[in-house]
N, CA, C and O atoms as CSV, one atom per row, in Angstrom:
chain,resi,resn,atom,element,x,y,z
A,1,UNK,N,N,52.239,77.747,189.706
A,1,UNK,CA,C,51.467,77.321,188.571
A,1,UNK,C,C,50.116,78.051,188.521
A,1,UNK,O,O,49.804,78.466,187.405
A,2,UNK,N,N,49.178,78.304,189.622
A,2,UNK,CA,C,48.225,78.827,189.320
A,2,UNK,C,C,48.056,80.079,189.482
A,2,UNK,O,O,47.040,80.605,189.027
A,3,UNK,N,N,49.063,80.864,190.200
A,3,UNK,CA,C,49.628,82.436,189.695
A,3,UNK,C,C,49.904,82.410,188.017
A,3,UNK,O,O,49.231,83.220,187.378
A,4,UNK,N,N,50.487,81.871,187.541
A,4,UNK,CA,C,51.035,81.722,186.217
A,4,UNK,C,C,49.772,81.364,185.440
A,4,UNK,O,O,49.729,81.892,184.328
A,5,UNK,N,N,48.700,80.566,185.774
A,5,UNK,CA,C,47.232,80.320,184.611
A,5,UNK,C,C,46.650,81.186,185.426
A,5,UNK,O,O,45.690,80.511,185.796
A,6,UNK,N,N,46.559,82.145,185.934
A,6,UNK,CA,C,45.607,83.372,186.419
A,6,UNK,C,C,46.140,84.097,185.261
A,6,UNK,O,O,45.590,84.210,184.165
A,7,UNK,N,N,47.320,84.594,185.641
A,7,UNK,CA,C,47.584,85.602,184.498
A,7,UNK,C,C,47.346,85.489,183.150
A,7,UNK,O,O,46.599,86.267,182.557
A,8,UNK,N,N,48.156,84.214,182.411
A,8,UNK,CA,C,48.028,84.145,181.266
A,8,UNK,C,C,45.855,83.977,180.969
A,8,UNK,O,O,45.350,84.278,179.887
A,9,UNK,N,N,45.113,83.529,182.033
A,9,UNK,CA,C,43.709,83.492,181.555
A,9,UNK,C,C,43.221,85.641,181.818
A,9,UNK,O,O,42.108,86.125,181.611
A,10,UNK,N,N,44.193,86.237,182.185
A,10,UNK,CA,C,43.698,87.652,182.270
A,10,UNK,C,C,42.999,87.840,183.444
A,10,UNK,O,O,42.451,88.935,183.579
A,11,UNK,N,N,42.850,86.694,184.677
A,11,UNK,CA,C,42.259,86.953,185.823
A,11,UNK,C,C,42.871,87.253,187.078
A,11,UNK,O,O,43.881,86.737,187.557
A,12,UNK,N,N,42.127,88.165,187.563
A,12,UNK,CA,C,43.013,89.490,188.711
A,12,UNK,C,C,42.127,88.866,189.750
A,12,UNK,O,O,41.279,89.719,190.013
A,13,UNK,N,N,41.874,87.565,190.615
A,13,UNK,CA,C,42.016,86.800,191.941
A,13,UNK,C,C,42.838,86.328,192.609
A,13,UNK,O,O,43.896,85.821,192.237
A,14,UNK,N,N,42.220,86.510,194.218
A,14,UNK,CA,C,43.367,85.822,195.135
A,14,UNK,C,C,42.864,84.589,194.975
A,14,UNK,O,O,41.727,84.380,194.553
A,15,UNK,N,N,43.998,83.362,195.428
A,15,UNK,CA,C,44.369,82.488,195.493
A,15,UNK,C,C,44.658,81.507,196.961
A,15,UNK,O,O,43.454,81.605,197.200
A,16,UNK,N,N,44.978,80.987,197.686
A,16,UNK,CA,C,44.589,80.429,199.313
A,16,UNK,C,C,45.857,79.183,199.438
A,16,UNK,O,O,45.393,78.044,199.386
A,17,UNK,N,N,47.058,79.249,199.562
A,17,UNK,CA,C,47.817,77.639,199.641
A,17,UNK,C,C,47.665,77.620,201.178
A,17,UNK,O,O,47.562,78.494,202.038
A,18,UNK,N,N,47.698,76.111,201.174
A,18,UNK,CA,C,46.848,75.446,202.677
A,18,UNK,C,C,47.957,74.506,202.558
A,18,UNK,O,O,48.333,73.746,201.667
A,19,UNK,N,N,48.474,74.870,204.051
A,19,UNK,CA,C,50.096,73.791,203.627
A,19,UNK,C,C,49.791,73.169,205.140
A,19,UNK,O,O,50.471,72.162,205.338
A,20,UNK,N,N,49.028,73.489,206.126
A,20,UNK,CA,C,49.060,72.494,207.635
A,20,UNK,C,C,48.112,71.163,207.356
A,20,UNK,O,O,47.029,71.067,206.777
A,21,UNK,N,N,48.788,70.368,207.873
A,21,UNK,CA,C,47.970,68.905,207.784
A,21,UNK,C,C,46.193,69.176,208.333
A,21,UNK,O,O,45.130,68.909,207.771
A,22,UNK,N,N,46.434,69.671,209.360
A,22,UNK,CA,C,44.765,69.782,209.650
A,22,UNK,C,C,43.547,69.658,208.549
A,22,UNK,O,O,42.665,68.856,208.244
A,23,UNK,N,N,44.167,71.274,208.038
A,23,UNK,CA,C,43.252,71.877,207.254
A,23,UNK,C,C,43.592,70.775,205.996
A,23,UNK,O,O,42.661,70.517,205.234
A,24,UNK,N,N,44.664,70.245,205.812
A,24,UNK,CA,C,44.654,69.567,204.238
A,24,UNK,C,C,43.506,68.345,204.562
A,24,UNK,O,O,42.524,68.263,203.824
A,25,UNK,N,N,43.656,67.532,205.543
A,25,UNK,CA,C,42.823,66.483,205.907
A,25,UNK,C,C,41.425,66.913,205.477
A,25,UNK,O,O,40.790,66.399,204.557
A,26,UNK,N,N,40.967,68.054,206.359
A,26,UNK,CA,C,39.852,68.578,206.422
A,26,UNK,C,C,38.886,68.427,205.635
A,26,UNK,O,O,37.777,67.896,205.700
A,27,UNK,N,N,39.688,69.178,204.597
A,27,UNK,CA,C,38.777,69.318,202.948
A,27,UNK,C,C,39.536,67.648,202.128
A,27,UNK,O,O,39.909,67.533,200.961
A,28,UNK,N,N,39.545,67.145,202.639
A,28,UNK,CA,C,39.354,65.488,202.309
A,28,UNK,C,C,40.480,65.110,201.245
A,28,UNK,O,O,40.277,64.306,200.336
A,29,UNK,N,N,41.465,65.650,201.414
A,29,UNK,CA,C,42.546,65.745,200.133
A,29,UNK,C,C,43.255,64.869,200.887
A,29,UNK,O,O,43.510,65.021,202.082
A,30,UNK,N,N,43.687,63.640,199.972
A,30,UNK,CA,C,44.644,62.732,201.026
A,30,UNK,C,C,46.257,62.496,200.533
A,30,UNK,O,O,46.991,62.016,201.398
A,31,UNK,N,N,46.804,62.768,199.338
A,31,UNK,CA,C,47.595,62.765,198.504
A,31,UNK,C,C,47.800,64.003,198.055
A,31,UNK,O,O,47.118,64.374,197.100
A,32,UNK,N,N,48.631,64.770,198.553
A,32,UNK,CA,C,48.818,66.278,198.824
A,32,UNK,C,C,50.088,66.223,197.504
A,32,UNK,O,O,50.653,65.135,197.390
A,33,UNK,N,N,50.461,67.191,196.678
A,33,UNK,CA,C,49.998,68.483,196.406
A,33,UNK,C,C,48.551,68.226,195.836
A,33,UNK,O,O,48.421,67.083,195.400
A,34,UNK,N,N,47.613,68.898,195.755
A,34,UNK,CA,C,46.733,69.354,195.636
A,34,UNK,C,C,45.807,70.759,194.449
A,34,UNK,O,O,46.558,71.705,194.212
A,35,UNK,N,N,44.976,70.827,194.071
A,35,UNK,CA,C,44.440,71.698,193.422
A,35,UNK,C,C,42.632,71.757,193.300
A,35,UNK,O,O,41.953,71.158,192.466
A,36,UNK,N,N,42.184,72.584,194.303
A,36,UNK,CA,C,41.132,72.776,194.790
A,36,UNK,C,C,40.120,74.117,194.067
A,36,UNK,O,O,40.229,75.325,194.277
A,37,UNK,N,N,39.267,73.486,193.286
A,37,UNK,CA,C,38.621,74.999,192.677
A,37,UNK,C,C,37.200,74.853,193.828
A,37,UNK,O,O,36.874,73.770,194.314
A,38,UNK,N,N,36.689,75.785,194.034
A,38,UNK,CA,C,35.340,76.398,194.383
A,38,UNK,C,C,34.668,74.900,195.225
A,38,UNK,O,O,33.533,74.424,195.222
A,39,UNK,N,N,36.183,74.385,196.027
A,39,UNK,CA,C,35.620,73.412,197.075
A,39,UNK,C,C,35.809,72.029,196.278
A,39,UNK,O,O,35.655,71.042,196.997
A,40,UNK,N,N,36.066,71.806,195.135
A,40,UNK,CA,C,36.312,70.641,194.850
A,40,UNK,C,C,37.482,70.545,194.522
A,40,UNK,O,O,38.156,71.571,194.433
A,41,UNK,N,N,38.075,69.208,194.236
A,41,UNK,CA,C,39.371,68.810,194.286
A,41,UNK,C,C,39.418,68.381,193.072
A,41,UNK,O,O,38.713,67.470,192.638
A,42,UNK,N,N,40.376,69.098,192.343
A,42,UNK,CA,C,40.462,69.036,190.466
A,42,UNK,C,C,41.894,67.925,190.207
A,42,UNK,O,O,42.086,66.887,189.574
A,43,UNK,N,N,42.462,68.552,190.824
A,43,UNK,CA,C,43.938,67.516,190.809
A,43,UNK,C,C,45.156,67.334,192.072
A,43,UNK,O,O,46.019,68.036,192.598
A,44,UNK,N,N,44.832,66.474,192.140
A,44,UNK,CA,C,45.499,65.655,193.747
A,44,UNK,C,C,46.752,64.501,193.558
A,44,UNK,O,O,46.631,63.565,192.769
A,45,UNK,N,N,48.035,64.719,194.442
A,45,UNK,CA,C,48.943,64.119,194.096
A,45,UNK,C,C,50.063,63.990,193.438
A,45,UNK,O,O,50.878,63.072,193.349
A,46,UNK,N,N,49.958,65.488,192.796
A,46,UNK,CA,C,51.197,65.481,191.682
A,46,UNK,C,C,51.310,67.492,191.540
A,46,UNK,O,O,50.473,68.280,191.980
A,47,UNK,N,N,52.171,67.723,191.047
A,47,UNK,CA,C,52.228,69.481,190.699
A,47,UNK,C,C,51.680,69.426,189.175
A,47,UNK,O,O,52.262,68.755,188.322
A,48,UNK,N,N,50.576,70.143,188.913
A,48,UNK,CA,C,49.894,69.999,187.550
A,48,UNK,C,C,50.883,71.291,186.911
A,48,UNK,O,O,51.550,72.259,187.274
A,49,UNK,N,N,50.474,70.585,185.764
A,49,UNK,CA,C,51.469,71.664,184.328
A,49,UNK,C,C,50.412,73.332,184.538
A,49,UNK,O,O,49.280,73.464,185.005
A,50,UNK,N,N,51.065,74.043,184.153
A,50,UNK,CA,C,50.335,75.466,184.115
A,50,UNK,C,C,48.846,75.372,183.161
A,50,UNK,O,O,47.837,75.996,183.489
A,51,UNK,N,N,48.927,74.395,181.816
A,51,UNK,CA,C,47.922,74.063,180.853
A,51,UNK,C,C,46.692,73.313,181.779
A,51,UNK,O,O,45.490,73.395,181.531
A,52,UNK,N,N,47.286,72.594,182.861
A,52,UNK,CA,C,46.458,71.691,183.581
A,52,UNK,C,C,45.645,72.600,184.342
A,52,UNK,O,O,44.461,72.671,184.015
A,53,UNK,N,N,46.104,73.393,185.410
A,53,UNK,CA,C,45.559,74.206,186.022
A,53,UNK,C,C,44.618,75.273,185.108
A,53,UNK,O,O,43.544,75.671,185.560
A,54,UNK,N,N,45.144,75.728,183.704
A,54,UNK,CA,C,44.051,76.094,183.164
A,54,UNK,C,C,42.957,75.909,182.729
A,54,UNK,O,O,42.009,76.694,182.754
A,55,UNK,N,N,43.019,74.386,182.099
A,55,UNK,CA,C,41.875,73.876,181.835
A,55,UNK,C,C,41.038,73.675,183.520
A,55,UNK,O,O,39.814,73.739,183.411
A,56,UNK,N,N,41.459,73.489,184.740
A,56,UNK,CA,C,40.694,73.004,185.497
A,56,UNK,C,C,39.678,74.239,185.704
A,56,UNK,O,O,38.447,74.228,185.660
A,57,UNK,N,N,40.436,75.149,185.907
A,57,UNK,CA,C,39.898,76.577,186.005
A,57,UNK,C,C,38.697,77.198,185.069
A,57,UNK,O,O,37.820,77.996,185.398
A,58,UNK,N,N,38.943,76.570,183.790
A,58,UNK,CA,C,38.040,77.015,182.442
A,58,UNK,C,C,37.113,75.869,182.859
A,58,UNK,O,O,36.021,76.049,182.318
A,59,UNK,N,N,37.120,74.930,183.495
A,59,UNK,CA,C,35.927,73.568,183.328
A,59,UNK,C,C,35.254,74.170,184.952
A,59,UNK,O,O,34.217,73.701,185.420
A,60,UNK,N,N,35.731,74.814,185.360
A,60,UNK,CA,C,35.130,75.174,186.970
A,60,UNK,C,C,33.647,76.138,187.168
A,60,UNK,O,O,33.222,76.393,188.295
């Protein structure tokens, strides 16, 4: 999903999936899947629609 709203927003960044419990704990996410912009946690708990991940990205 957020390979897919990179592209369609025209943006050429890497991206980071964090799949070990440690690190998910870490950054305070408790209801994994997850979606983390610039350290905050945009949407937690569910796989967001590609539209979702865009808007989080455009509000970031």
């Amino acid at each position: 999903m957020v390979d897919e709203a990179l592209t369609k927003l025209g943006i050429n960044d890497d991206f980071e999936i964090i799949g070990d419990i440690p690190s998910i704990v870490k950054h305070g996410i408790l209801n994994p899947p997850a979606l983390m912009i610039n350290g905050v946690v945009k949407i937690s708990g569910r796989v967001p629609t590609v539209k979702e991940v865009i808007d989080a990205i455009q509000q970031a």
